[in-house]
Coordinates of C-alpha atoms in Angstrom, one line a residue:
Chain A
M1 CA 130.7 -44.7 -1.1
Q2 CA 128.2 -45.1 -3.9
F3 CA 126.9 -41.4 -2.7
F4 CA 130.2 -39.6 -2.8
A5 CA 131.2 -40.9 -6.2
T6 CA 127.8 -39.8 -7.1
I7 CA 128.2 -36.3 -6.0
I8 CA 131.9 -36.4 -7.8
N9 CA 130.0 -37.6 -11.0
G10 CA 127.4 -35.2 -10.5
L11 CA 129.7 -32.0 -10.1
S12 CA 132.0 -33.0 -12.9
T13 CA 128.8 -33.2 -15.4
G14 CA 127.5 -30.1 -13.3
G15 CA 130.7 -28.5 -14.2
M16 CA 130.6 -29.0 -18.1
Y17 CA 126.9 -27.7 -17.9
A18 CA 127.9 -24.8 -15.9
L19 CA 130.6 -23.4 -18.7
V20 CA 127.9 -23.7 -21.2
A21 CA 125.2 -22.4 -19.5
I22 CA 127.4 -19.3 -18.7
G23 CA 127.7 -18.5 -22.2
Y24 CA 123.7 -18.6 -22.6
T25 CA 123.5 -16.3 -19.5
M26 CA 126.2 -13.8 -20.8
V27 CA 124.6 -13.4 -24.1
Y28 CA 121.1 -13.2 -22.9
G29 CA 122.2 -10.5 -20.4
I30 CA 123.8 -8.5 -23.3
A31 CA 121.7 -9.4 -26.3
K32 CA 118.3 -10.2 -24.8
M33 CA 118.2 -13.3 -26.7
I34 CA 118.5 -17.1 -26.2
N35 CA 121.2 -18.2 -28.6
F36 CA 120.2 -21.5 -29.6
A37 CA 123.3 -22.1 -31.4
H38 CA 125.3 -22.0 -28.5
G39 CA 125.2 -26.2 -28.3
E40 CA 126.4 -26.3 -31.5
I41 CA 129.5 -23.8 -31.1
I42 CA 130.4 -26.3 -28.3
M43 CA 130.2 -29.2 -30.6
V44 CA 132.5 -27.3 -33.0
G45 CA 134.9 -27.0 -30.2
A46 CA 134.9 -30.4 -29.8
Y47 CA 135.7 -31.1 -33.4
I48 CA 138.4 -28.3 -33.7
T49 CA 140.3 -30.2 -31.0
Y50 CA 139.6 -33.5 -32.6
V51 CA 141.1 -32.2 -35.9
V52 CA 144.0 -30.0 -34.5
F53 CA 145.3 -33.0 -32.0
S54 CA 144.5 -36.0 -33.8
L55 CA 144.4 -35.0 -37.6
L56 CA 147.2 -32.5 -37.7
G57 CA 149.1 -34.2 -35.0
M58 CA 149.7 -30.9 -32.7
P59 CA 150.2 -31.2 -29.1
A60 CA 147.3 -30.8 -26.9
F61 CA 147.5 -27.1 -25.6
V62 CA 147.8 -26.0 -29.3
A63 CA 144.8 -28.0 -29.9
I64 CA 142.6 -26.5 -27.1
I65 CA 144.0 -22.9 -27.6
A66 CA 142.7 -23.4 -31.4
S67 CA 139.5 -24.7 -30.2
I68 CA 138.8 -21.8 -27.8
I69 CA 139.8 -19.3 -30.4
G70 CA 138.1 -20.8 -33.3
C71 CA 134.5 -21.0 -31.3
A72 CA 135.2 -17.2 -30.0
L73 CA 135.6 -16.1 -33.8
L74 CA 132.5 -18.5 -34.7
G75 CA 130.5 -16.8 -31.9
V76 CA 131.4 -13.3 -32.9
V77 CA 131.0 -14.1 -36.9
T78 CA 127.4 -15.6 -36.0
E79 CA 126.5 -12.5 -34.2
K80 CA 127.4 -10.4 -36.8
V81 CA 126.0 -11.9 -39.9
A82 CA 122.7 -13.8 -38.1
Y83 CA 121.7 -11.9 -35.0
K84 CA 123.1 -8.2 -35.6
P85 CA 120.9 -7.4 -38.5
L86 CA 117.9 -8.4 -36.4
R87 CA 118.6 -6.1 -33.4
N88 CA 115.5 -4.5 -33.5
S89 CA 113.2 -6.8 -34.8
G90 CA 111.1 -9.1 -32.5
S91 CA 112.3 -11.7 -30.2
L92 CA 110.6 -14.7 -32.2
A93 CA 113.0 -13.5 -35.4
V94 CA 116.2 -13.9 -33.5
L95 CA 114.9 -16.8 -31.9
I96 CA 114.2 -18.6 -34.9
T97 CA 117.2 -17.5 -36.7
A98 CA 119.2 -18.8 -33.8
I99 CA 117.7 -22.4 -34.4
G100 CA 118.3 -21.9 -38.2
V101 CA 122.1 -21.3 -37.3
S102 CA 122.1 -24.5 -34.9
Y103 CA 120.9 -26.6 -37.8
L104 CA 123.3 -24.9 -40.3
L105 CA 126.2 -25.8 -37.9
Q106 CA 125.0 -29.4 -37.4
N107 CA 124.5 -29.8 -41.1
V108 CA 127.9 -28.5 -42.2
F109 CA 129.7 -30.8 -39.9
L110 CA 127.5 -33.8 -40.6
L111 CA 128.6 -33.1 -44.3
I112 CA 132.5 -33.0 -43.3
F113 CA 132.5 -35.6 -40.9
G114 CA 129.4 -37.7 -41.3
S115 CA 127.0 -38.7 -38.7
A116 CA 129.3 -41.7 -37.3
A117 CA 130.6 -41.0 -33.9
I118 CA 134.5 -40.0 -33.8
T119 CA 136.9 -41.1 -31.3
F120 CA 137.5 -37.9 -29.3
P121 CA 141.6 -38.0 -28.5
S122 CA 142.2 -38.7 -24.7
F123 CA 145.0 -36.6 -23.7
L124 CA 144.6 -36.8 -20.1
P125 CA 146.7 -39.2 -18.1
E126 CA 144.8 -42.5 -17.4
G127 CA 143.7 -43.6 -13.8
Q128 CA 142.4 -41.6 -11.1
I129 CA 143.4 -39.0 -8.6
H130 CA 142.7 -40.7 -4.9
L131 CA 142.0 -38.2 -2.2
G132 CA 141.4 -40.1 1.3
G133 CA 139.2 -43.0 0.3
L134 CA 137.8 -41.0 -2.9
S135 CA 138.9 -41.5 -6.2
I136 CA 138.3 -39.0 -8.8
S137 CA 139.3 -39.5 -12.8
Y138 CA 141.2 -37.0 -14.2
V139 CA 138.6 -35.6 -16.6
S140 CA 136.2 -34.8 -13.2
A141 CA 138.7 -32.9 -11.3
L142 CA 139.4 -30.8 -14.6
S143 CA 136.1 -30.3 -15.1
L144 CA 135.4 -29.2 -11.7
C145 CA 138.6 -27.1 -11.5
L146 CA 138.2 -25.3 -14.6
T147 CA 134.6 -24.3 -14.0
L148 CA 135.6 -23.0 -10.8
I149 CA 138.2 -21.1 -12.2
C150 CA 136.3 -19.9 -15.0
T151 CA 133.7 -18.4 -13.1
V152 CA 135.8 -16.8 -10.6
L153 CA 137.7 -15.0 -13.3
L154 CA 134.5 -13.8 -15.1
L155 CA 132.9 -12.7 -11.8
I156 CA 136.1 -10.2 -11.4
F157 CA 136.2 -9.5 -14.8
I158 CA 132.5 -8.5 -15.0
N159 CA 132.7 -6.5 -11.4
K160 CA 136.1 -4.9 -11.1
T161 CA 137.1 -4.3 -14.9
R162 CA 136.3 -1.5 -16.7
L163 CA 135.3 -3.3 -19.7
G164 CA 133.4 -5.7 -17.2
K165 CA 131.3 -3.1 -16.0
A166 CA 130.9 -1.4 -19.7
M167 CA 129.6 -4.7 -20.4
R168 CA 127.1 -4.5 -17.5
A169 CA 126.3 -0.9 -18.4
V170 CA 125.3 -2.1 -22.0
S171 CA 123.3 -5.1 -20.7
E172 CA 121.2 -2.5 -18.8
D173 CA 121.1 0.3 -21.4
K174 CA 122.5 0.5 -25.0
G175 CA 121.5 3.7 -25.4
A176 CA 122.7 5.4 -22.0
A177 CA 126.0 3.2 -22.4
E178 CA 126.8 4.8 -26.0
L179 CA 126.3 8.2 -24.5
M180 CA 129.4 7.2 -22.2
G181 CA 131.2 6.7 -25.1
I182 CA 131.1 2.6 -25.0
N183 CA 131.1 0.9 -28.3
V184 CA 128.2 -1.1 -28.0
N185 CA 128.9 -3.4 -30.8
N186 CA 132.1 -4.1 -29.8
T187 CA 131.2 -5.0 -26.3
I188 CA 128.5 -7.4 -27.6
S189 CA 131.0 -9.1 -30.0
L190 CA 133.4 -9.5 -26.8
T191 CA 130.7 -11.2 -25.0
F192 CA 129.9 -13.6 -27.8
A193 CA 133.7 -14.4 -27.8
I194 CA 133.8 -15.0 -24.3
G195 CA 130.4 -17.2 -23.9
S196 CA 131.7 -19.1 -27.2
G197 CA 135.3 -19.8 -25.9
L198 CA 134.0 -21.1 -22.7
G199 CA 131.4 -23.3 -24.9
A200 CA 134.8 -24.7 -26.2
I201 CA 136.2 -25.9 -23.2
G202 CA 132.9 -27.4 -22.3
G203 CA 133.0 -29.3 -25.7
I204 CA 136.6 -30.4 -24.8
I205 CA 135.4 -31.4 -21.3
Y206 CA 132.5 -33.4 -23.0
G207 CA 134.9 -35.3 -25.5
L208 CA 137.2 -36.1 -22.5
S209 CA 134.4 -37.3 -20.6
Y210 CA 132.8 -39.5 -23.2
S211 CA 135.5 -39.9 -25.7
L212 CA 132.9 -40.3 -28.8
I213 CA 131.7 -37.2 -30.5
N214 CA 129.4 -36.6 -33.3
P215 CA 127.8 -33.6 -34.7
Y216 CA 124.3 -33.6 -32.5
L217 CA 126.1 -33.7 -29.2
G218 CA 125.5 -30.4 -28.9
A219 CA 121.7 -30.5 -29.1
M220 CA 121.1 -32.1 -25.7
L221 CA 123.9 -30.5 -23.9
G222 CA 122.8 -27.5 -25.1
I223 CA 119.5 -27.7 -23.8
K224 CA 120.2 -28.9 -20.6
A225 CA 123.0 -25.9 -20.2
F226 CA 120.1 -23.5 -21.1
I227 CA 117.9 -25.1 -18.3
A228 CA 120.8 -24.9 -15.8
A229 CA 121.2 -21.1 -16.9
V230 CA 117.0 -20.8 -16.3
L231 CA 117.4 -22.3 -13.1
G232 CA 120.2 -20.4 -11.8
G233 CA 118.4 -17.0 -13.3
I234 CA 119.2 -16.3 -16.6
G235 CA 121.6 -13.1 -17.1
D236 CA 123.2 -14.1 -13.7
I237 CA 126.8 -15.8 -13.9
K238 CA 126.7 -17.1 -10.1
G239 CA 123.3 -18.5 -11.0
A240 CA 124.7 -20.5 -14.3
M241 CA 127.1 -22.0 -12.3
V242 CA 125.1 -22.9 -9.6
G243 CA 122.5 -24.4 -11.7
G244 CA 125.0 -26.2 -13.8
L245 CA 126.1 -28.0 -11.0
L246 CA 122.7 -28.5 -9.3
I247 CA 121.6 -30.3 -12.9
G248 CA 124.6 -32.5 -12.7
L249 CA 124.0 -33.6 -9.6
A250 CA 120.2 -34.4 -10.4
E251 CA 121.3 -36.3 -13.1
A252 CA 123.5 -38.1 -11.5
F253 CA 121.6 -39.1 -8.5
T254 CA 118.9 -40.2 -10.9
I255 CA 121.1 -42.3 -12.8
T256 CA 122.6 -44.2 -9.7
F257 CA 119.6 -44.4 -7.4
I258 CA 116.6 -44.6 -10.2
S259 CA 117.6 -45.2 -13.4
S260 CA 119.4 -43.9 -16.3
T261 CA 117.0 -43.8 -18.5
F262 CA 114.8 -41.5 -16.2
S263 CA 117.5 -38.8 -16.1
D264 CA 116.0 -36.7 -18.5
A265 CA 112.7 -36.6 -17.4
V266 CA 114.2 -35.1 -14.1
V267 CA 116.1 -32.5 -15.8
F268 CA 113.1 -31.5 -17.5
G269 CA 110.9 -31.7 -14.8
I270 CA 113.3 -29.6 -13.0
L271 CA 112.6 -26.8 -16.1
I272 CA 108.8 -27.1 -15.4
F273 CA 109.2 -27.0 -11.8
I274 CA 111.3 -24.0 -11.5
L275 CA 109.4 -22.1 -14.2
L276 CA 106.2 -22.6 -12.3
V277 CA 107.6 -22.0 -8.5
K278 CA 110.2 -19.2 -9.2
P279 CA 110.2 -18.2 -13.0
A280 CA 113.3 -15.6 -12.3
G281 CA 115.4 -18.7 -11.0
L282 CA 117.3 -19.0 -8.0
F283 CA 119.4 -15.8 -8.4
G284 CA 117.2 -13.7 -10.4
V285 CA 116.0 -11.0 -8.5
N286 CA 113.4 -8.5 -10.0
V287 CA 115.1 -5.2 -8.7
R288 CA 112.3 -2.5 -8.8
E289 CA 113.3 0.7 -10.5
K290 CA 112.4 4.0 -9.4
V291 CA 111.2 6.6 -12.4
Chain B
M1 CA 130.3 26.3 -30.4
L2 CA 127.5 24.2 -31.4
K3 CA 126.0 24.8 -34.6
V4 CA 122.7 23.0 -36.0
E5 CA 121.8 23.7 -39.2
N6 CA 118.3 22.7 -41.1
I7 CA 118.3 19.6 -39.5
N8 CA 115.2 17.2 -40.2
V9 CA 114.3 13.9 -38.5
H10 CA 112.1 11.1 -39.9
Y11 CA 110.5 8.3 -38.0
G12 CA 109.3 6.3 -40.7
V13 CA 107.3 9.1 -43.0
I14 CA 106.5 11.3 -40.0
N15 CA 108.5 14.4 -40.3
A16 CA 109.6 15.0 -36.4
I17 CA 111.9 17.7 -36.9
K18 CA 111.6 20.3 -39.6
N19 CA 114.5 22.2 -40.9
V20 CA 115.6 23.1 -37.4
S21 CA 118.5 25.5 -37.1
F22 CA 119.9 26.8 -34.0
E23 CA 123.4 27.4 -32.5
V24 CA 124.9 27.6 -28.9
N25 CA 127.6 29.8 -28.1
E26 CA 130.3 28.9 -25.5
G27 CA 129.8 29.8 -21.8
E28 CA 126.0 30.1 -22.6
I29 CA 122.8 28.4 -21.0
V30 CA 120.5 27.8 -24.0
A31 CA 117.2 26.8 -23.4
L32 CA 114.9 24.7 -25.7
I33 CA 111.4 24.9 -24.4
G34 CA 108.1 23.5 -25.9
A35 CA 105.0 21.1 -25.0
N36 CA 105.3 17.5 -25.0
G37 CA 105.9 15.9 -28.1
A38 CA 107.5 18.9 -30.0
G39 CA 110.6 17.1 -30.8
K40 CA 112.9 18.4 -27.8
T41 CA 114.2 15.0 -27.4
S42 CA 114.6 14.1 -30.9
I43 CA 116.7 17.1 -31.2
M44 CA 119.0 15.9 -28.3
H45 CA 119.1 12.6 -29.6
A46 CA 120.4 13.8 -33.2
I47 CA 123.1 16.2 -31.8
S48 CA 124.4 13.2 -29.5
G49 CA 124.2 10.6 -32.1
L50 CA 121.5 8.3 -30.9
I51 CA 119.2 8.9 -33.7
K52 CA 120.1 9.5 -37.5
T53 CA 119.5 13.0 -39.1
S54 CA 117.8 12.7 -42.5
S55 CA 119.4 15.7 -43.7
G56 CA 121.0 18.9 -42.3
R57 CA 124.4 19.4 -40.5
I58 CA 125.4 19.4 -36.8
E59 CA 128.9 21.2 -36.1
F60 CA 130.4 21.2 -32.4
L61 CA 133.9 22.9 -32.2
G62 CA 134.3 23.2 -35.8
N63 CA 134.0 19.6 -36.7
D64 CA 131.2 18.1 -38.5
I65 CA 129.4 15.4 -35.9
T66 CA 126.4 14.9 -38.2
K67 CA 127.2 11.3 -38.8
E68 CA 129.4 10.5 -36.1
P69 CA 128.0 7.4 -34.0
A70 CA 127.0 8.4 -30.4
H71 CA 129.9 6.5 -28.9
K72 CA 132.3 8.9 -30.6
V73 CA 130.7 12.1 -30.0
V74 CA 131.0 12.2 -26.3
A75 CA 135.0 12.2 -27.0
N76 CA 134.6 15.7 -28.4
G77 CA 133.7 16.9 -25.3
L78 CA 129.7 17.0 -25.7
A79 CA 127.7 15.0 -23.1
Q80 CA 124.1 14.2 -22.8
V81 CA 122.1 13.7 -19.7
P82 CA 119.2 11.6 -20.9
E83 CA 115.4 12.3 -20.5
G84 CA 114.5 9.8 -17.7
R85 CA 117.8 10.0 -16.3
R86 CA 118.7 6.5 -17.4
I87 CA 121.4 5.5 -15.0
F88 CA 122.8 2.0 -14.8
S89 CA 120.3 0.9 -11.7
Q90 CA 122.4 -2.4 -11.4
L91 CA 125.6 -0.4 -11.0
S92 CA 127.0 1.1 -8.0
V93 CA 126.9 4.8 -7.6
Q94 CA 130.4 4.9 -8.1
D95 CA 130.5 2.6 -11.1
N96 CA 128.1 4.6 -12.5
L97 CA 130.3 7.6 -12.3
E98 CA 133.4 5.8 -13.7
M99 CA 131.3 4.8 -16.7
G100 CA 130.8 8.3 -17.4
A101 CA 135.0 8.7 -17.4
Y102 CA 134.9 5.8 -19.8
L103 CA 137.1 7.3 -22.5
R104 CA 139.1 9.1 -20.2
T105 CA 142.8 8.0 -20.1
D106 CA 144.1 11.2 -18.4
S107 CA 145.3 11.2 -14.8
K108 CA 142.7 13.6 -13.5
V109 CA 139.9 11.2 -13.3
Q110 CA 140.1 10.8 -9.6
E111 CA 140.4 14.3 -8.9
D112 CA 137.2 15.1 -11.0
L113 CA 135.3 12.1 -9.0
D114 CA 136.2 14.1 -5.8
K115 CA 134.6 17.1 -7.3
V116 CA 131.4 15.3 -8.4
Y117 CA 131.3 14.1 -4.7
K118 CA 131.9 17.3 -3.3
R119 CA 129.1 18.8 -5.6
F120 CA 126.7 16.2 -5.0
P121 CA 127.6 15.1 -1.2
R122 CA 124.3 12.9 -1.1
L123 CA 126.4 10.7 -3.7
N124 CA 129.0 10.4 -2.0
E125 CA 127.3 8.9 1.0
R126 CA 125.9 6.4 -1.0
K127 CA 128.8 5.4 -3.1
S128 CA 128.5 1.8 -3.1
Q129 CA 124.8 1.8 -3.1
L130 CA 123.0 0.1 -6.3
A131 CA 121.9 3.2 -8.4
G132 CA 118.7 2.0 -8.7
T133 CA 118.1 2.4 -5.0
L134 CA 118.0 6.1 -5.2
S135 CA 115.4 8.7 -4.7
G136 CA 114.6 10.4 -8.1
G137 CA 116.2 13.8 -7.2
E138 CA 119.5 11.4 -6.5
Q139 CA 119.3 9.8 -9.8
Q140 CA 119.2 13.1 -11.1
M141 CA 122.5 14.2 -9.7
L142 CA 124.0 11.0 -10.6
A143 CA 123.0 11.1 -14.0
M144 CA 124.3 14.9 -14.0
G145 CA 127.6 13.8 -12.0
R146 CA 128.2 11.0 -14.7
A147 CA 127.8 13.2 -17.5
L148 CA 130.3 15.6 -15.8
M149 CA 132.7 12.7 -15.3
S150 CA 133.4 12.9 -19.2
K151 CA 134.7 16.5 -18.6
P152 CA 132.6 17.8 -21.2
K153 CA 132.5 21.5 -22.9
L154 CA 128.7 21.2 -23.7
L155 CA 126.5 19.6 -21.7
L156 CA 123.0 18.9 -22.9
L157 CA 120.2 18.2 -20.4
D158 CA 117.0 16.8 -21.2
E159 CA 114.2 17.7 -18.8
P160 CA 116.0 17.8 -15.5
S161 CA 113.2 18.7 -13.4
M162 CA 111.2 15.9 -14.6
G163 CA 109.1 14.0 -11.7
L164 CA 111.0 16.1 -9.2
S165 CA 109.4 18.2 -6.1
P166 CA 109.7 21.9 -6.4
I167 CA 112.3 22.2 -4.0
L168 CA 114.6 19.6 -5.8
V169 CA 113.7 21.3 -9.2
N170 CA 115.4 24.4 -7.7
E171 CA 118.0 22.5 -5.9
I172 CA 118.9 21.1 -9.5
F173 CA 118.8 24.2 -11.5
D174 CA 121.0 25.9 -9.0
I175 CA 123.6 23.4 -9.9
I176 CA 123.1 23.9 -13.5
K177 CA 123.9 27.4 -13.0
E178 CA 126.8 26.7 -10.6
I179 CA 128.2 23.9 -13.4
N180 CA 128.0 27.0 -16.0
K181 CA 129.5 29.6 -13.9
E182 CA 132.4 27.8 -11.8
D183 CA 133.4 25.1 -14.3
G184 CA 132.6 27.1 -17.3
V185 CA 130.6 24.3 -19.4
T186 CA 128.1 25.4 -21.7
V187 CA 125.0 24.3 -21.4
L188 CA 122.0 23.3 -23.6
L189 CA 118.8 22.6 -21.5
V190 CA 115.4 21.2 -22.6
E191 CA 112.7 21.7 -20.5
Q192 CA 108.8 21.5 -20.3
N193 CA 109.1 23.7 -17.2
A194 CA 109.4 26.7 -19.3
N195 CA 109.2 29.1 -16.3
K196 CA 112.4 27.7 -14.3
A197 CA 114.3 27.4 -17.7
L198 CA 114.0 30.7 -18.6
S199 CA 114.9 31.9 -15.6
I200 CA 118.4 30.8 -15.4
A201 CA 119.3 30.4 -19.5
H202 CA 120.7 33.4 -21.3
R203 CA 118.9 32.8 -24.6
A204 CA 115.9 30.6 -25.7
Y205 CA 114.1 28.6 -28.6
V206 CA 110.7 27.6 -28.5
L207 CA 110.4 24.5 -30.3
E208 CA 106.6 23.6 -31.9
T209 CA 105.4 20.5 -33.6
G210 CA 109.2 19.9 -35.2
N211 CA 109.6 24.1 -35.7
I212 CA 111.4 26.6 -34.1
T213 CA 108.8 29.4 -33.6
V214 CA 110.7 31.9 -31.3
S215 CA 113.9 32.6 -30.3
G216 CA 116.1 35.3 -28.7
D217 CA 117.2 36.2 -25.1
A218 CA 115.8 34.5 -22.4
T219 CA 114.1 37.6 -20.9
D220 CA 112.8 38.5 -24.3
V221 CA 111.3 35.0 -24.9
A222 CA 109.7 35.0 -21.3
K223 CA 107.9 38.4 -22.0
N224 CA 106.5 37.3 -25.6
P225 CA 103.0 37.3 -25.2
K226 CA 102.8 33.8 -27.2
V227 CA 105.2 32.3 -25.3
R228 CA 103.4 33.7 -21.9
E229 CA 100.3 32.3 -23.3
A230 CA 101.3 28.9 -24.0
Y231 CA 104.1 27.7 -21.6
L232 CA 104.1 30.6 -18.8
G233 CA 100.5 30.6 -18.0

């Protein structure tokens, strides 16, 4: 029984990692940069939900939508202000800027809300869902369902729609995409908006799962989700989902069967292992191009 | 149809294109020939808006398009097949062609897709294959088909013969002639293979280190002793 409970725990945390990892992977795919401020955008998502629901007293769905829209806008603005001017600079410049944006957001929220943890509103029903002999908390069920739904919708969007295909075209060759009439700047903005919006959902799941939030929550969550994206093959949405779930499972099993203090070491161990053995990640395939 | 007046292109302090002027009239095939590094591709990119000119004016169908960004230029009916094809290798052949029609909202897209498949039957056979798996010649056909999907009035072709076998080069050039004659698409062709380019062009310009040095009817240019010596061997 403990085994199954661990699996459910792992998939639930993994779902959260997956949602955040998708943001990393999409932005990397199109802008060829690791947006290290992505973790902080998730933190902002959790805080927006808290402010709208607990402080302004709005219904939960309004808070969730406000959080998604707020994060999407924040993602777009960050790209326009901080990353776009550096598009033709070296990747190191962008990386350092992203780290700067990340600290900026962290500090702004420290200034406003203080460093003490705040109780996140629990707007989900108490108790558990019973499936056969298993019981799943509402948060776990929500986390898993949302991850699956978001991944499937995104894959349909990327592979089947005109805009999604344009996104893939931009990620491969911006100049050639321009020649097709695709507005590259708008496409990049859209990518940041989608990635950050999904991050908001990740932030809300974090709040619901741990019920306490503080301005540092994005740091560790962000890095773990980044590892998940690398594990799955950065740039690949399916990979980000599978990577997220695997990292969640690895963490849960370590906590249950070894020790909770050891779980971070296992996650980072996975990163080192994957970089040594298959740097392109599980789903990352280097397609050879003919010239 | 296309009027390029005194354009200059700078890369940093290097003046890659120096006061170049030329024009392309409706229905023509115009060849722009020159050695590697003469500035042919820079001119193409300046016209399609991928790089900025530092001075001069580019007019297409009476509209000033000098400052227009690349993604807007194509809406005027000006499509470019870039050097090295630059197809989207991770997209299927069909998706590549659909990207060519990205801005079109009219109902004839499907009809034009069928036309492209008829003109390039090999693309039809490989519709759902990833474009990156095509051979060089097939990729060139895909790049041309993709550009045609935007229903251009003027087609810019940058080095269509690059890296292709002589048989394929002939095939590609036959298709260029066909596109010009049957579909009435005006063509501006940039080529290192001067022989081939002059054989199908109506008029030609010779570009040397950023300057146009010779221009005229393609047959006259082909007879020009200086051109013969430098480019036709």
